[in-house]
Short mmCIF file of N, CA, C and O and ligand atoms in Angstrom, two decimals:
data_model
loop_
_atom_site.label_atom_id
_atom_site.label_comp_id
_atom_site.label_asym_id
_atom_site.label_seq_id
_atom_site.Cartn_x
_atom_site.Cartn_y
_atom_site.Cartn_z
N MET A 258 5.00 -9.40 -22.45
CA MET A 258 5.60 -8.07 -22.72
C MET A 258 6.96 -7.99 -22.06
O MET A 258 7.05 -8.25 -20.86
N PRO A 259 8.00 -7.61 -22.77
CA PRO A 259 9.30 -7.44 -22.13
C PRO A 259 9.32 -6.23 -21.17
O PRO A 259 8.56 -5.27 -21.39
N TYR A 260 10.16 -6.31 -20.15
CA TYR A 260 10.23 -5.20 -19.20
C TYR A 260 10.84 -4.00 -19.84
O TYR A 260 11.85 -4.04 -20.48
N ASP A 261 10.16 -2.84 -19.64
CA ASP A 261 10.64 -1.56 -20.13
C ASP A 261 11.40 -0.80 -19.07
O ASP A 261 10.82 -0.31 -18.12
N LYS A 262 12.72 -0.76 -19.25
CA LYS A 262 13.61 -0.17 -18.17
C LYS A 262 13.38 1.36 -18.06
O LYS A 262 13.87 1.98 -17.16
N ASN A 263 12.61 1.93 -18.98
CA ASN A 263 12.36 3.36 -18.92
C ASN A 263 11.03 3.71 -18.31
O ASN A 263 10.61 4.88 -18.35
N ASN A 264 10.29 2.70 -17.75
CA ASN A 264 9.03 3.05 -17.13
C ASN A 264 9.29 3.92 -15.87
O ASN A 264 10.37 3.90 -15.30
N ILE A 265 8.26 4.64 -15.50
CA ILE A 265 8.41 5.65 -14.43
C ILE A 265 8.88 5.05 -13.09
O ILE A 265 9.66 5.69 -12.37
N PHE A 266 8.40 3.87 -12.79
CA PHE A 266 8.80 3.28 -11.50
C PHE A 266 10.28 2.79 -11.52
O PHE A 266 10.97 2.85 -10.53
N ALA A 267 10.71 2.36 -12.71
CA ALA A 267 12.15 2.01 -12.84
C ALA A 267 13.03 3.26 -12.62
O ALA A 267 14.05 3.20 -11.99
N LYS A 268 12.52 4.39 -13.10
CA LYS A 268 13.29 5.68 -12.91
C LYS A 268 13.26 6.06 -11.39
O LYS A 268 14.25 6.54 -10.89
N ILE A 269 12.15 5.83 -10.75
CA ILE A 269 12.08 6.09 -9.31
C ILE A 269 13.09 5.19 -8.57
O ILE A 269 13.84 5.64 -7.70
N LEU A 270 13.09 3.91 -8.91
CA LEU A 270 14.00 2.96 -8.28
C LEU A 270 15.46 3.36 -8.51
O LEU A 270 16.31 3.16 -7.65
N ARG A 271 15.76 3.90 -9.68
CA ARG A 271 17.16 4.34 -9.95
C ARG A 271 17.47 5.68 -9.33
O ARG A 271 18.60 6.19 -9.46
N GLY A 272 16.50 6.34 -8.72
CA GLY A 272 16.68 7.65 -8.15
C GLY A 272 16.73 8.75 -9.12
O GLY A 272 17.16 9.87 -8.81
N GLU A 273 16.25 8.49 -10.35
CA GLU A 273 16.27 9.51 -11.40
C GLU A 273 15.10 10.51 -11.23
O GLU A 273 15.21 11.65 -11.74
N ILE A 274 14.03 10.07 -10.63
CA ILE A 274 12.98 10.99 -10.32
C ILE A 274 12.59 10.73 -8.86
O ILE A 274 12.71 9.60 -8.36
N PRO A 275 12.12 11.79 -8.19
CA PRO A 275 11.84 11.63 -6.74
C PRO A 275 10.51 10.93 -6.43
O PRO A 275 9.64 10.82 -7.32
N CYS A 276 10.39 10.50 -5.22
CA CYS A 276 9.09 9.96 -4.72
C CYS A 276 8.98 10.32 -3.26
O CYS A 276 9.97 10.67 -2.61
N LYS A 277 7.71 10.31 -2.78
CA LYS A 277 7.49 10.50 -1.36
C LYS A 277 7.49 9.15 -0.67
O LYS A 277 6.51 8.43 -0.59
N LYS A 278 8.71 8.76 -0.25
CA LYS A 278 8.95 7.42 0.24
C LYS A 278 8.24 7.11 1.58
O LYS A 278 8.27 7.96 2.45
N ILE A 279 7.72 5.95 1.68
CA ILE A 279 7.09 5.45 2.94
C ILE A 279 8.00 4.39 3.57
O ILE A 279 8.18 4.36 4.78
N PHE A 280 8.52 3.54 2.72
CA PHE A 280 9.32 2.38 3.25
C PHE A 280 10.22 1.86 2.14
O PHE A 280 9.83 1.87 0.96
N GLU A 281 11.39 1.37 2.56
CA GLU A 281 12.26 0.71 1.60
C GLU A 281 13.08 -0.32 2.31
O GLU A 281 13.53 -0.14 3.43
N ASN A 282 13.28 -1.48 1.65
CA ASN A 282 14.27 -2.46 2.10
C ASN A 282 14.98 -3.01 0.87
O ASN A 282 14.87 -2.43 -0.22
N ASP A 283 15.66 -4.12 0.99
CA ASP A 283 16.41 -4.68 -0.12
C ASP A 283 15.47 -5.18 -1.27
O ASP A 283 15.92 -5.34 -2.40
N TYR A 284 14.22 -5.40 -0.94
CA TYR A 284 13.32 -6.03 -1.91
C TYR A 284 12.24 -5.15 -2.43
O TYR A 284 11.71 -5.41 -3.54
N VAL A 285 11.80 -4.17 -1.69
CA VAL A 285 10.67 -3.36 -2.08
C VAL A 285 10.88 -1.87 -1.78
O VAL A 285 11.71 -1.49 -0.96
N LEU A 286 10.08 -1.09 -2.48
CA LEU A 286 10.03 0.34 -2.26
C LEU A 286 8.50 0.69 -2.18
O LEU A 286 7.72 0.19 -2.95
N SER A 287 8.16 1.55 -1.23
CA SER A 287 6.80 2.02 -1.13
C SER A 287 6.80 3.54 -1.08
O SER A 287 7.63 4.14 -0.42
N PHE A 288 5.85 4.14 -1.79
CA PHE A 288 5.77 5.61 -1.82
C PHE A 288 4.33 6.01 -2.08
O PHE A 288 3.48 5.22 -2.48
N HIS A 289 4.05 7.29 -1.83
CA HIS A 289 2.73 7.81 -2.05
C HIS A 289 2.46 7.98 -3.53
O HIS A 289 3.34 8.46 -4.27
N ASP A 290 1.22 7.65 -3.96
CA ASP A 290 0.82 7.86 -5.33
C ASP A 290 0.78 9.36 -5.63
O ASP A 290 0.32 10.16 -4.81
N ILE A 291 1.26 9.71 -6.80
CA ILE A 291 1.36 11.17 -7.19
C ILE A 291 -0.03 11.73 -7.42
O ILE A 291 -0.19 13.00 -7.37
N ASN A 292 -1.01 10.91 -7.73
CA ASN A 292 -2.37 11.39 -8.04
C ASN A 292 -3.37 10.59 -7.19
O ASN A 292 -4.10 9.75 -7.71
N PRO A 293 -3.40 10.86 -5.86
CA PRO A 293 -4.15 9.97 -4.96
C PRO A 293 -5.63 9.95 -5.29
O PRO A 293 -6.28 10.95 -5.47
N GLN A 294 -6.17 8.73 -5.28
CA GLN A 294 -7.60 8.50 -5.56
C GLN A 294 -8.42 8.45 -4.29
O GLN A 294 -9.62 8.48 -4.31
N LYS A 295 -7.76 8.27 -3.13
CA LYS A 295 -8.39 8.29 -1.80
C LYS A 295 -7.49 9.08 -0.87
O LYS A 295 -6.36 9.43 -1.21
N LYS A 296 -8.00 9.31 0.38
CA LYS A 296 -7.22 10.13 1.33
C LYS A 296 -5.81 9.57 1.48
O LYS A 296 -4.81 10.35 1.52
N ILE A 297 -5.74 8.25 1.57
CA ILE A 297 -4.41 7.60 1.58
C ILE A 297 -4.32 6.74 0.32
O ILE A 297 -5.21 5.91 0.10
N HIS A 298 -3.30 6.92 -0.45
CA HIS A 298 -3.08 6.10 -1.67
C HIS A 298 -1.59 5.91 -1.78
O HIS A 298 -0.86 6.76 -2.23
N ALA A 299 -1.21 4.69 -1.41
CA ALA A 299 0.24 4.34 -1.46
C ALA A 299 0.47 3.25 -2.54
O ALA A 299 -0.49 2.55 -2.92
N LEU A 300 1.68 3.13 -2.95
CA LEU A 300 2.08 2.11 -3.91
C LEU A 300 3.21 1.28 -3.27
O LEU A 300 4.03 1.79 -2.54
N VAL A 301 3.19 0.00 -3.52
CA VAL A 301 4.26 -0.90 -3.10
C VAL A 301 4.77 -1.59 -4.34
O VAL A 301 4.00 -2.18 -5.10
N ILE A 302 6.09 -1.49 -4.59
CA ILE A 302 6.67 -2.13 -5.80
C ILE A 302 7.85 -2.98 -5.40
O ILE A 302 8.61 -2.68 -4.47
N PRO A 303 8.08 -4.08 -6.14
CA PRO A 303 9.30 -4.85 -5.92
C PRO A 303 10.48 -4.12 -6.59
O PRO A 303 10.28 -3.35 -7.54
N LYS A 304 11.68 -4.37 -6.07
CA LYS A 304 12.88 -3.72 -6.68
C LYS A 304 13.25 -4.42 -7.97
O LYS A 304 13.93 -3.85 -8.81
N GLY A 305 12.89 -5.69 -8.12
CA GLY A 305 13.24 -6.42 -9.32
C GLY A 305 12.39 -5.98 -10.51
O GLY A 305 11.37 -5.29 -10.36
N GLU A 306 12.87 -6.37 -11.69
CA GLU A 306 12.21 -5.91 -12.93
C GLU A 306 11.08 -6.89 -13.32
O GLU A 306 11.35 -7.88 -14.01
N TYR A 307 9.88 -6.60 -12.87
CA TYR A 307 8.72 -7.44 -13.17
C TYR A 307 7.60 -6.56 -13.73
O TYR A 307 7.26 -5.53 -13.13
N VAL A 308 7.02 -7.00 -14.84
CA VAL A 308 6.01 -6.17 -15.54
C VAL A 308 4.72 -6.13 -14.72
O VAL A 308 4.09 -5.08 -14.57
N ASP A 309 4.31 -7.28 -14.19
CA ASP A 309 3.04 -7.37 -13.49
C ASP A 309 3.04 -8.57 -12.60
O ASP A 309 4.08 -9.28 -12.47
N LEU A 310 1.90 -8.87 -11.98
CA LEU A 310 1.83 -9.94 -10.98
C LEU A 310 2.15 -11.31 -11.60
O LEU A 310 2.79 -12.16 -10.98
N ASP A 311 1.68 -11.54 -12.84
CA ASP A 311 1.93 -12.81 -13.48
C ASP A 311 3.42 -13.01 -13.72
O ASP A 311 3.95 -14.11 -13.52
N ASP A 312 4.05 -11.96 -14.23
CA ASP A 312 5.51 -11.97 -14.51
C ASP A 312 6.28 -12.26 -13.24
O ASP A 312 7.21 -13.05 -13.17
N PHE A 313 5.86 -11.58 -12.16
CA PHE A 313 6.45 -11.68 -10.83
C PHE A 313 6.33 -13.15 -10.32
O PHE A 313 7.35 -13.76 -9.92
N ASN A 314 5.14 -13.70 -10.38
CA ASN A 314 4.93 -15.04 -9.89
C ASN A 314 5.68 -16.08 -10.67
O ASN A 314 6.06 -17.16 -10.16
N LYS A 315 5.88 -15.77 -11.94
CA LYS A 315 6.61 -16.71 -12.84
C LYS A 315 8.12 -16.65 -12.57
O LYS A 315 8.82 -17.70 -12.57
N LYS A 316 8.65 -15.46 -12.36
CA LYS A 316 10.13 -15.27 -12.36
C LYS A 316 10.75 -14.98 -11.03
O LYS A 316 11.96 -15.21 -10.87
N ALA A 317 10.02 -14.43 -10.09
CA ALA A 317 10.66 -13.95 -8.85
C ALA A 317 10.98 -15.14 -7.92
O ALA A 317 10.36 -16.20 -8.01
N SER A 318 11.97 -14.93 -7.07
CA SER A 318 12.32 -15.95 -6.08
C SER A 318 11.26 -16.02 -4.97
O SER A 318 10.51 -15.02 -4.79
N ASP A 319 11.22 -17.13 -4.24
CA ASP A 319 10.30 -17.23 -3.16
C ASP A 319 10.52 -16.10 -2.13
O ASP A 319 9.58 -15.54 -1.59
N LYS A 320 11.79 -15.74 -1.93
CA LYS A 320 12.11 -14.69 -1.00
C LYS A 320 11.52 -13.34 -1.45
O LYS A 320 10.96 -12.58 -0.66
N GLU A 321 11.69 -13.04 -2.76
CA GLU A 321 11.13 -11.80 -3.28
C GLU A 321 9.61 -11.74 -3.11
O GLU A 321 9.03 -10.71 -2.77
N ILE A 322 8.99 -12.91 -3.41
CA ILE A 322 7.53 -12.97 -3.31
C ILE A 322 7.04 -12.76 -1.86
O ILE A 322 6.16 -12.01 -1.56
N THR A 323 7.74 -13.46 -0.96
CA THR A 323 7.37 -13.33 0.46
C THR A 323 7.59 -11.92 0.95
O THR A 323 6.74 -11.33 1.60
N GLU A 324 8.74 -11.32 0.62
CA GLU A 324 9.05 -9.98 1.08
C GLU A 324 8.09 -8.94 0.52
O GLU A 324 7.70 -8.00 1.20
N PHE A 325 7.65 -9.15 -0.72
CA PHE A 325 6.74 -8.20 -1.35
C PHE A 325 5.39 -8.22 -0.61
O PHE A 325 4.84 -7.19 -0.23
N HIS A 326 4.91 -9.43 -0.34
CA HIS A 326 3.59 -9.52 0.35
C HIS A 326 3.68 -9.06 1.79
O HIS A 326 2.79 -8.36 2.28
N LYS A 327 4.78 -9.38 2.47
CA LYS A 327 4.94 -8.89 3.82
C LYS A 327 5.00 -7.36 3.89
O LYS A 327 4.51 -6.74 4.84
N ALA A 328 5.60 -6.79 2.84
CA ALA A 328 5.74 -5.31 2.84
C ALA A 328 4.43 -4.64 2.79
O ALA A 328 4.27 -3.52 3.32
N VAL A 329 3.41 -5.25 2.14
CA VAL A 329 2.13 -4.58 2.02
C VAL A 329 1.54 -4.35 3.44
O VAL A 329 1.12 -3.26 3.79
N SER A 330 1.58 -5.41 4.27
CA SER A 330 1.13 -5.25 5.65
C SER A 330 1.94 -4.29 6.45
O SER A 330 1.44 -3.51 7.25
N HIS A 331 3.27 -4.36 6.21
CA HIS A 331 4.16 -3.43 6.94
C HIS A 331 3.84 -2.01 6.61
O HIS A 331 3.77 -1.14 7.48
N VAL A 332 3.63 -1.72 5.32
CA VAL A 332 3.33 -0.33 4.90
C VAL A 332 1.95 0.05 5.47
O VAL A 332 1.84 1.22 5.97
N ALA A 333 0.96 -0.82 5.46
CA ALA A 333 -0.32 -0.51 6.04
C ALA A 333 -0.18 -0.17 7.51
O ALA A 333 -0.80 0.78 8.00
N ASN A 334 0.71 -0.89 8.18
CA ASN A 334 0.97 -0.58 9.58
C ASN A 334 1.62 0.80 9.76
O ASN A 334 1.19 1.58 10.61
N LEU A 335 2.60 1.08 8.91
CA LEU A 335 3.25 2.37 8.99
C LEU A 335 2.27 3.51 8.73
O LEU A 335 2.42 4.60 9.25
N LEU A 336 1.32 3.29 7.84
CA LEU A 336 0.33 4.27 7.45
C LEU A 336 -0.78 4.40 8.58
O LEU A 336 -1.59 5.31 8.54
N GLY A 337 -0.76 3.47 9.53
CA GLY A 337 -1.72 3.52 10.65
C GLY A 337 -3.11 3.13 10.27
O GLY A 337 -4.08 3.59 10.86
N VAL A 338 -3.25 2.24 9.31
CA VAL A 338 -4.57 1.89 8.80
C VAL A 338 -5.00 0.47 9.12
O VAL A 338 -6.06 -0.01 8.63
N LEU A 339 -4.21 -0.26 9.92
CA LEU A 339 -4.52 -1.66 10.17
C LEU A 339 -5.90 -1.82 10.88
O LEU A 339 -6.66 -2.71 10.57
N ASP A 340 -6.19 -0.93 11.83
CA ASP A 340 -7.43 -1.07 12.57
C ASP A 340 -8.67 -0.82 11.72
O ASP A 340 -9.64 -1.59 11.74
N LYS A 341 -8.64 0.27 10.95
CA LYS A 341 -9.85 0.64 10.18
C LYS A 341 -9.92 -0.12 8.86
O LYS A 341 -10.97 -0.15 8.23
N GLY A 342 -8.80 -0.59 8.37
CA GLY A 342 -8.82 -1.36 7.14
C GLY A 342 -8.39 -0.60 5.90
O GLY A 342 -8.22 0.64 5.98
N TYR A 343 -8.24 -1.28 4.86
CA TYR A 343 -7.73 -0.69 3.64
C TYR A 343 -8.01 -1.64 2.45
O TYR A 343 -8.50 -2.74 2.66
N ARG A 344 -7.72 -1.19 1.27
CA ARG A 344 -7.92 -2.05 0.09
C ARG A 344 -6.55 -2.14 -0.66
O ARG A 344 -5.87 -1.11 -0.85
N VAL A 345 -6.28 -3.35 -1.08
CA VAL A 345 -5.09 -3.62 -1.97
C VAL A 345 -5.62 -3.97 -3.35
O VAL A 345 -6.56 -4.75 -3.48
N LEU A 346 -4.94 -3.40 -4.32
CA LEU A 346 -5.42 -3.61 -5.74
C LEU A 346 -4.19 -3.64 -6.67
O LEU A 346 -3.28 -2.83 -6.48
N SER A 347 -4.23 -4.51 -7.62
CA SER A 347 -3.18 -4.49 -8.61
C SER A 347 -3.79 -4.65 -10.01
O SER A 347 -4.50 -5.62 -10.28
N ASN A 348 -3.52 -3.67 -10.86
CA ASN A 348 -4.01 -3.72 -12.21
C ASN A 348 -3.02 -4.46 -13.08
O ASN A 348 -1.82 -4.26 -12.97
N ILE A 349 -3.56 -5.34 -13.95
CA ILE A 349 -2.73 -6.16 -14.77
C ILE A 349 -3.15 -6.03 -16.23
O ILE A 349 -4.33 -6.31 -16.57
N GLY A 350 -2.25 -5.57 -17.07
CA GLY A 350 -2.55 -5.49 -18.54
C GLY A 350 -3.56 -4.45 -18.90
O GLY A 350 -4.08 -3.68 -18.09
N SER A 351 -3.92 -4.44 -20.19
CA SER A 351 -4.76 -3.39 -20.71
C SER A 351 -6.19 -3.49 -20.19
O SER A 351 -6.78 -2.51 -19.78
N ASP A 352 -6.80 -4.69 -20.20
CA ASP A 352 -8.16 -4.82 -19.63
C ASP A 352 -8.14 -4.48 -18.13
O ASP A 352 -9.14 -4.01 -17.62
N GLY A 353 -7.07 -4.81 -17.45
CA GLY A 353 -6.95 -4.49 -16.05
C GLY A 353 -6.70 -3.02 -15.72
O GLY A 353 -6.78 -2.63 -14.58
N GLY A 354 -6.40 -2.27 -16.76
CA GLY A 354 -6.20 -0.79 -16.54
C GLY A 354 -4.79 -0.45 -16.09
O GLY A 354 -4.61 0.64 -15.48
N GLN A 355 -3.81 -1.31 -16.32
CA GLN A 355 -2.45 -1.03 -15.84
C GLN A 355 -1.85 0.05 -16.74
O GLN A 355 -1.78 -0.09 -17.99
N GLU A 356 -1.32 1.11 -16.10
CA GLU A 356 -0.65 2.17 -16.83
C GLU A 356 0.85 2.10 -16.76
O GLU A 356 1.55 2.43 -17.73
N VAL A 357 1.36 1.75 -15.61
CA VAL A 357 2.81 1.66 -15.43
C VAL A 357 3.22 0.18 -15.46
O VAL A 357 2.81 -0.59 -14.61
N PRO A 358 4.09 -0.18 -16.41
CA PRO A 358 4.41 -1.61 -16.60
C PRO A 358 5.54 -2.12 -15.70
O PRO A 358 6.52 -2.69 -16.12
N HIS A 359 5.38 -1.82 -14.38
CA HIS A 359 6.24 -2.39 -13.34
C HIS A 359 5.29 -2.78 -12.27
O HIS A 359 4.53 -1.92 -11.77
N LEU A 360 5.32 -4.06 -11.80
CA LEU A 360 4.36 -4.54 -10.81
C LEU A 360 4.21 -3.56 -9.63
O LEU A 360 5.19 -3.08 -9.08
N HIS A 361 2.98 -3.26 -9.32
CA HIS A 361 2.71 -2.39 -8.13
C HIS A 361 1.39 -2.84 -7.52
O HIS A 361 0.43 -3.13 -8.24
N PHE A 362 1.34 -2.79 -6.19
CA PHE A 362 0.10 -2.90 -5.43
C PHE A 362 -0.29 -1.50 -4.98
O PHE A 362 0.54 -0.79 -4.43
N HIS A 363 -1.53 -1.15 -5.22
CA HIS A 363 -2.08 0.08 -4.63
C HIS A 363 -2.59 -0.23 -3.24
O HIS A 363 -3.22 -1.27 -3.04
N ILE A 364 -2.37 0.68 -2.32
CA ILE A 364 -3.06 0.63 -1.02
C ILE A 364 -3.94 1.86 -0.88
O ILE A 364 -3.44 3.00 -0.92
N PHE A 365 -5.24 1.63 -0.76
CA PHE A 365 -6.20 2.74 -0.57
C PHE A 365 -6.70 2.68 0.85
O PHE A 365 -7.07 1.60 1.35
N ALA A 366 -6.78 3.83 1.54
CA ALA A 366 -7.18 3.82 2.93
C ALA A 366 -7.54 5.24 3.36
O ALA A 366 -7.54 6.17 2.54
N GLY A 367 -7.89 5.38 4.64
CA GLY A 367 -8.15 6.72 5.21
C GLY A 367 -9.59 7.17 5.14
O GLY A 367 -9.93 8.21 5.63
N GLU A 368 -10.41 6.40 4.44
CA GLU A 368 -11.86 6.71 4.28
C GLU A 368 -12.50 5.42 3.76
O GLU A 368 -11.81 4.48 3.35
N LYS A 369 -13.86 5.46 3.68
CA LYS A 369 -14.54 4.31 3.12
C LYS A 369 -14.13 4.24 1.59
O LYS A 369 -14.29 5.22 0.88
N ILE A 370 -13.71 3.10 1.20
CA ILE A 370 -13.19 2.98 -0.18
C ILE A 370 -14.29 2.78 -1.20
O ILE A 370 -14.20 3.16 -2.35
N GLY A 371 -15.44 2.26 -0.73
CA GLY A 371 -16.60 2.19 -1.60
C GLY A 371 -16.66 0.89 -2.40
O GLY A 371 -16.02 -0.10 -2.03
N LYS A 372 -17.43 0.91 -3.47
CA LYS A 372 -17.68 -0.30 -4.24
C LYS A 372 -16.37 -0.92 -4.69
O LYS A 372 -15.39 -0.26 -4.99
N MET A 373 -16.37 -2.27 -4.80
CA MET A 373 -15.17 -2.92 -5.16
C MET A 373 -14.75 -2.56 -6.57
O MET A 373 -13.59 -2.36 -6.87
N VAL A 374 -15.73 -2.45 -7.52
CA VAL A 374 -15.40 -2.12 -8.89
C VAL A 374 -16.38 -1.05 -9.35
O VAL A 374 -17.58 -1.24 -9.17
N VAL A 375 -15.85 -0.02 -9.95
CA VAL A 375 -16.79 0.99 -10.49
C VAL A 375 -16.61 1.08 -12.01
O VAL A 375 -15.61 0.71 -12.57
P1 AMP B 1739 -1.80 1.66 -12.70
O1 AMP B 1739 -2.90 2.31 -13.48
O2 AMP B 1739 -2.29 0.56 -11.82
O3 AMP B 1739 -0.62 1.24 -13.56
O4 AMP B 1739 -1.31 2.75 -11.67
C1 AMP B 1739 -0.23 3.57 -11.89
C2 AMP B 1739 -0.23 4.57 -10.74
O5 AMP B 1739 1.04 5.20 -10.72
C3 AMP B 1739 -1.29 5.69 -10.86
O6 AMP B 1739 -2.11 5.65 -9.72
C4 AMP B 1739 -0.45 6.97 -10.95
O7 AMP B 1739 -1.05 8.07 -10.32
C5 AMP B 1739 0.83 6.54 -10.28
N1 AMP B 1739 2.00 7.29 -10.65
C6 AMP B 1739 2.40 7.63 -11.90
N2 AMP B 1739 3.57 8.30 -11.86
C7 AMP B 1739 3.92 8.43 -10.55
C8 AMP B 1739 5.02 9.03 -9.84
N3 AMP B 1739 6.00 9.64 -10.50
N4 AMP B 1739 5.03 8.92 -8.51
C9 AMP B 1739 4.03 8.29 -7.87
N5 AMP B 1739 2.98 7.69 -8.46
C10 AMP B 1739 2.91 7.77 -9.79
#
């Protein structure tokens, strides 16, 4: 699937719509999910144009991949959830339930997250 420059996260990255920012550097942006499914529900996205994890792993530089993964732990630290734990999840494609076609990792925390898959 080609990257859709009009997806909602692309608009957030361009500053066209606001977000509740948690962290930003040259490679990633993290913000709170607009419709939280748990007490803490954050998103981490790369700044590059990647549809999903497969697209990212195929096309991104080693630096982008490293920075993206490091950012997940950094955001969890900023959220204060390292001790109690959290869940990271990425939906890919239609069977995976992906709604926004820009790679994102969800971070769920702040309470027991429950069953791995419902
Ligand atoms: P997914 O189903 O994995 O593609 O998840 C997309 C996520 O993006 C959902 O949890 C939405 O609530 C979230 N979302 C959609 N629009 C926004 C927005 N403008 N700001 C923050 N989160 C959003």
